[in-house]
Coordinates of C-alpha atoms in Angstrom, one line a residue:
M192 CA 15.1 -30.5 21.0
T193 CA 18.6 -29.6 20.5
P194 CA 20.8 -29.9 23.6
S195 CA 20.8 -26.0 23.8
Q196 CA 17.2 -25.8 23.4
F197 CA 16.6 -28.5 26.2
K198 CA 18.9 -26.6 28.7
I199 CA 17.0 -23.4 27.8
F200 CA 13.7 -25.0 28.5
S201 CA 15.0 -26.9 31.7
D202 CA 16.1 -23.6 33.0
F203 CA 12.8 -22.0 32.3
R204 CA 10.9 -24.9 34.0
S205 CA 13.0 -24.7 37.1
S206 CA 12.5 -21.1 37.4
F207 CA 8.8 -21.3 36.9
R208 CA 8.3 -24.2 39.3
S209 CA 10.2 -22.2 41.9
Y210 CA 8.1 -19.2 41.3
C211 CA 4.7 -21.0 41.7
D212 CA 6.2 -22.5 44.9
E213 CA 7.0 -19.1 46.2
L214 CA 3.6 -17.6 45.2
S215 CA 1.8 -20.6 46.8
S216 CA 3.7 -20.1 50.1
A217 CA 3.3 -16.4 50.2
Y218 CA -0.4 -16.0 49.0
G219 CA -2.0 -19.5 49.1
E220 CA -3.8 -19.0 52.1
D221 CA -5.1 -15.6 51.2
L222 CA -6.2 -16.9 47.8
K223 CA -8.1 -19.9 49.0
P224 CA -11.2 -18.1 50.6
L225 CA -11.4 -15.6 47.7
Q226 CA -11.3 -18.5 45.2
V227 CA -14.1 -20.1 47.1
A228 CA -16.2 -17.0 47.3
A229 CA -15.7 -16.2 43.7
R230 CA -17.3 -19.5 42.4
L231 CA -20.3 -19.3 44.7
K232 CA -22.5 -17.3 42.1
D233 CA -22.1 -19.7 39.1
T234 CA -20.0 -22.6 39.6
P235 CA -20.9 -25.9 41.6
E236 CA -18.9 -26.5 44.8
Y237 CA -15.5 -28.1 44.5
P238 CA -12.4 -28.4 46.7
I239 CA -9.7 -25.7 46.2
E240 CA -6.5 -27.8 46.3
T241 CA -3.9 -25.7 44.6
P242 CA -4.4 -21.9 44.5
V243 CA -1.4 -21.3 42.5
V244 CA -0.9 -24.2 39.8
Y245 CA 2.4 -25.1 38.2
N246 CA 1.9 -27.1 35.1
T247 CA 3.4 -30.6 35.9
A248 CA 3.1 -31.6 32.3
L249 CA 6.2 -29.7 31.7
D250 CA 8.1 -32.2 33.7
E251 CA 7.2 -34.9 31.2
I252 CA 9.0 -32.9 28.4
T253 CA 12.4 -34.5 27.5
Q254 CA 15.3 -33.6 25.1
E255 CA 13.6 -36.0 22.7
S256 CA 10.4 -34.0 22.6
E257 CA 9.5 -32.2 19.4
I258 CA 8.3 -28.9 20.5
R259 CA 6.3 -27.0 17.8
L260 CA 4.1 -24.7 19.8
I261 CA 4.0 -22.7 22.9
V262 CA 0.2 -22.5 23.8
I263 CA -0.6 -19.5 26.1
G264 CA -4.1 -20.1 27.8
D265 CA -5.7 -17.8 30.5
N266 CA -5.3 -19.2 34.0
P267 CA -5.8 -22.5 35.6
G268 CA -9.5 -23.5 36.1
K269 CA -11.1 -26.0 38.6
D270 CA -9.8 -29.2 36.7
E271 CA -6.3 -27.8 36.4
Q272 CA -5.9 -27.1 40.2
R273 CA -7.1 -30.6 41.2
S274 CA -4.1 -32.4 43.0
Y275 CA -4.3 -35.4 40.9
N276 CA -3.9 -33.0 37.7
Q277 CA -2.1 -29.9 38.2
K278 CA -1.8 -29.6 34.4
Y279 CA -2.9 -26.9 32.1
L280 CA -5.9 -27.1 29.6
V281 CA -7.0 -30.6 30.8
G282 CA -10.7 -29.6 31.0
Q283 CA -13.1 -29.3 28.1
S284 CA -11.1 -26.4 26.5
G285 CA -8.1 -28.7 26.5
K286 CA -9.9 -31.6 25.1
I287 CA -11.3 -29.4 22.3
A288 CA -7.8 -28.2 21.6
A289 CA -6.4 -31.9 21.5
G290 CA -9.1 -32.9 19.3
F291 CA -8.5 -30.0 16.7
F292 CA -4.8 -31.1 16.4
L293 CA -5.8 -34.7 16.0
K294 CA -8.3 -34.0 13.2
N295 CA -5.7 -31.8 11.3
P296 CA -2.4 -33.7 11.0
E297 CA -1.1 -30.9 8.8
F298 CA 0.0 -29.1 11.8
Q299 CA 2.2 -32.0 12.8
T300 CA 1.2 -31.5 16.4
D301 CA 0.1 -33.7 19.2
F302 CA -1.2 -31.3 21.8
R303 CA -0.1 -33.4 24.7
K304 CA 3.3 -34.1 23.3
N305 CA 4.5 -31.3 20.9
A306 CA 3.4 -28.2 22.9
I307 CA 4.6 -26.2 25.9
I308 CA 1.3 -25.1 27.7
L309 CA 1.5 -22.0 29.7
N310 CA -0.9 -19.4 31.0
K311 CA -1.1 -15.8 31.5
T312 CA -1.0 -16.1 35.3
P313 CA -0.7 -19.3 37.3
L314 CA -3.3 -18.1 39.8
H315 CA -6.4 -20.4 39.9
T316 CA -10.1 -19.3 39.6
A317 CA -13.0 -21.6 38.4
K318 CA -13.6 -19.2 35.6
T319 CA -11.2 -16.7 34.3
N320 CA -13.7 -13.9 34.9
H321 CA -13.7 -14.8 38.7
L322 CA -10.3 -13.0 38.6
K323 CA -12.4 -9.8 38.7
Y324 CA -13.9 -10.9 42.1
L325 CA -10.3 -11.4 43.4
L326 CA -9.2 -7.9 42.1
K327 CA -12.3 -6.3 43.7
N328 CA -12.3 -8.2 47.0
G329 CA -8.7 -9.2 47.7
G330 CA -7.2 -5.7 48.5
E331 CA -4.0 -4.3 47.3
K332 CA -2.0 -7.3 48.1
I333 CA -3.8 -9.7 45.8
A334 CA -4.2 -7.2 43.0
K335 CA -0.5 -6.6 42.9
I336 CA 0.2 -10.2 42.8
I337 CA -2.4 -10.7 39.8
S338 CA -0.6 -8.0 38.1
E339 CA 3.0 -9.1 38.9
S340 CA 2.2 -12.6 37.9
Q341 CA 0.9 -11.5 34.4
I342 CA 4.3 -9.5 33.9
Y343 CA 6.4 -12.4 35.1
M344 CA 4.8 -14.9 32.7
A345 CA 5.1 -12.5 29.7
Q346 CA 8.6 -11.8 30.4
K347 CA 9.6 -15.4 31.0
T348 CA 7.5 -16.7 28.0
A349 CA 8.9 -14.3 25.5
Q350 CA 12.5 -15.0 26.7
L351 CA 11.9 -18.8 26.4
H352 CA 10.5 -18.3 22.9
K353 CA 13.1 -16.1 21.7
D354 CA 16.0 -18.3 23.0
L355 CA 14.3 -21.6 21.6
C356 CA 14.1 -19.8 18.2
A357 CA 17.6 -18.7 18.3
A358 CA 18.9 -22.1 19.4
A359 CA 16.9 -23.8 16.5
S360 CA 19.9 -22.8 14.2
E361 CA 21.7 -26.0 15.5
G362 CA 19.1 -28.1 13.8
G363 CA 16.0 -27.8 16.1
I364 CA 12.5 -26.6 15.5
A365 CA 11.8 -22.9 16.1
P366 CA 8.3 -23.1 17.8
E367 CA 5.4 -20.8 17.2
V368 CA 3.5 -19.0 20.0
W369 CA -0.3 -19.3 19.9
L370 CA -1.7 -16.9 22.3
V371 CA -5.4 -17.9 22.8
G372 CA -8.0 -15.8 24.6
Y373 CA -8.5 -13.0 22.2
A374 CA -11.4 -11.4 24.1
E375 CA -9.5 -10.7 27.4
L376 CA -6.6 -9.0 25.5
K377 CA -8.4 -6.0 24.3
G378 CA -10.8 -3.2 25.7
K379 CA -11.1 -3.6 29.4
G380 CA -9.9 -7.3 29.5
L381 CA -8.3 -8.9 32.3
F382 CA -4.8 -9.5 30.7
L383 CA -3.9 -6.1 29.2
E384 CA -0.7 -6.0 31.4
Y385 CA 0.3 -9.5 30.1
R386 CA -0.3 -8.2 26.4
D387 CA 1.7 -5.1 26.9
E388 CA 4.6 -6.7 28.7
L389 CA 4.7 -9.5 25.9
K390 CA 5.2 -7.2 23.1
K391 CA 7.6 -5.1 25.1
S392 CA 9.7 -8.3 25.9
Y393 CA 10.1 -9.3 22.4
G394 CA 11.7 -6.0 21.4
E395 CA 13.0 -6.3 17.9
S396 CA 13.4 -10.0 18.0
Q397 CA 12.4 -11.8 14.7
A398 CA 10.7 -14.5 16.9
W399 CA 7.9 -12.0 17.1
E400 CA 6.8 -13.1 13.5
K401 CA 6.1 -16.4 14.9
V402 CA 3.5 -15.3 17.5
F403 CA -0.2 -15.6 16.6
V404 CA -3.4 -14.6 18.3
F405 CA -6.7 -16.6 18.3
Q406 CA -9.9 -17.0 20.0
H407 CA -10.0 -19.3 23.1
F408 CA -10.7 -23.0 22.4
S409 CA -13.4 -22.9 25.1
M410 CA -16.9 -23.3 23.6
N411 CA -15.4 -24.1 20.2
R412 CA -14.7 -20.5 19.5
F413 CA -11.2 -21.1 18.1
S414 CA -12.6 -23.6 15.5
I415 CA -15.8 -21.6 14.7
D416 CA -13.6 -18.4 14.1
L417 CA -11.3 -20.3 11.8
N418 CA -14.0 -22.2 10.0
N419 CA -15.8 -18.7 9.4
F420 CA -12.5 -17.3 8.1
M421 CA -12.0 -20.2 5.7
K422 CA -15.2 -19.7 4.1
S423 CA -14.1 -16.6 2.6
H424 CA -10.8 -17.8 1.9
A425 CA -11.4 -21.1 0.1
D426 CA -8.0 -21.1 -1.6
F427 CA -6.2 -21.4 1.7
T428 CA -5.0 -24.6 3.4
I429 CA -6.0 -24.7 6.9
L430 CA -2.5 -24.1 7.9
E431 CA -2.5 -21.0 5.8
A432 CA -5.7 -20.0 7.1
A433 CA -4.7 -20.3 10.8
H434 CA -1.5 -18.3 10.3
E435 CA -3.4 -15.4 8.5
L436 CA -6.2 -15.4 10.9
G437 CA -3.6 -15.5 13.9
R438 CA -1.9 -12.3 12.2
I439 CA -5.1 -10.6 11.7
H440 CA -6.0 -11.0 15.5
K441 CA -2.4 -10.0 16.4
N442 CA -2.7 -6.7 14.6
E443 CA -5.9 -6.1 16.1
I444 CA -4.5 -6.7 19.6
F445 CA -1.1 -5.3 19.3
K446 CA -1.9 -2.0 17.7

């Protein structure tokens, strides 16, 4: 990153860390019993260690880091919230994502070194759809923070991306945004507030052209979707196919 880009990122990182600390202090004890109850139906027991998860992998990014992607997942799962992790996309979905980029060097991306990984909310649940339990049983207080955290993350992520792209004119890389988790961004999905606030926050910025939408990496849905697309677009390189598919899904989501 250029010095300006690293300053932009460092300010974002500091603000995001403080935000997660504030949420944890204010809501952590309210969230824990709900997170435990939400997983009872379909998830083996595990300790709830971090109800609100800051991504400590951000602390490993330095000015020498070549950031090519901002990847936006859903919310931290059971592996992500473990005290020895506290990092995003380190479970099976993250391993699939890392494997995809390793197998496709055309993207010039090491998932663990060249990507800023964020979520649509830092609130933990074992599975993303468990957020529905929190919304239903947590009362107005929890419903409000689920909503507000989505809006916060959308605003801060859009601003980070816009600023990094603007500062790339000094010789840095203008990163792309890969917004994964297509299903929960449409219909009655969990992250409609994130979706709407994200688009609003970009305004007329040209950085919006570098935002792409995909299926989630979980259960290999991203790769299956991309491979199916390439079957009917045999003349595309994998880079071209990913960008075109990401634009198609983006147009479907952001109508």
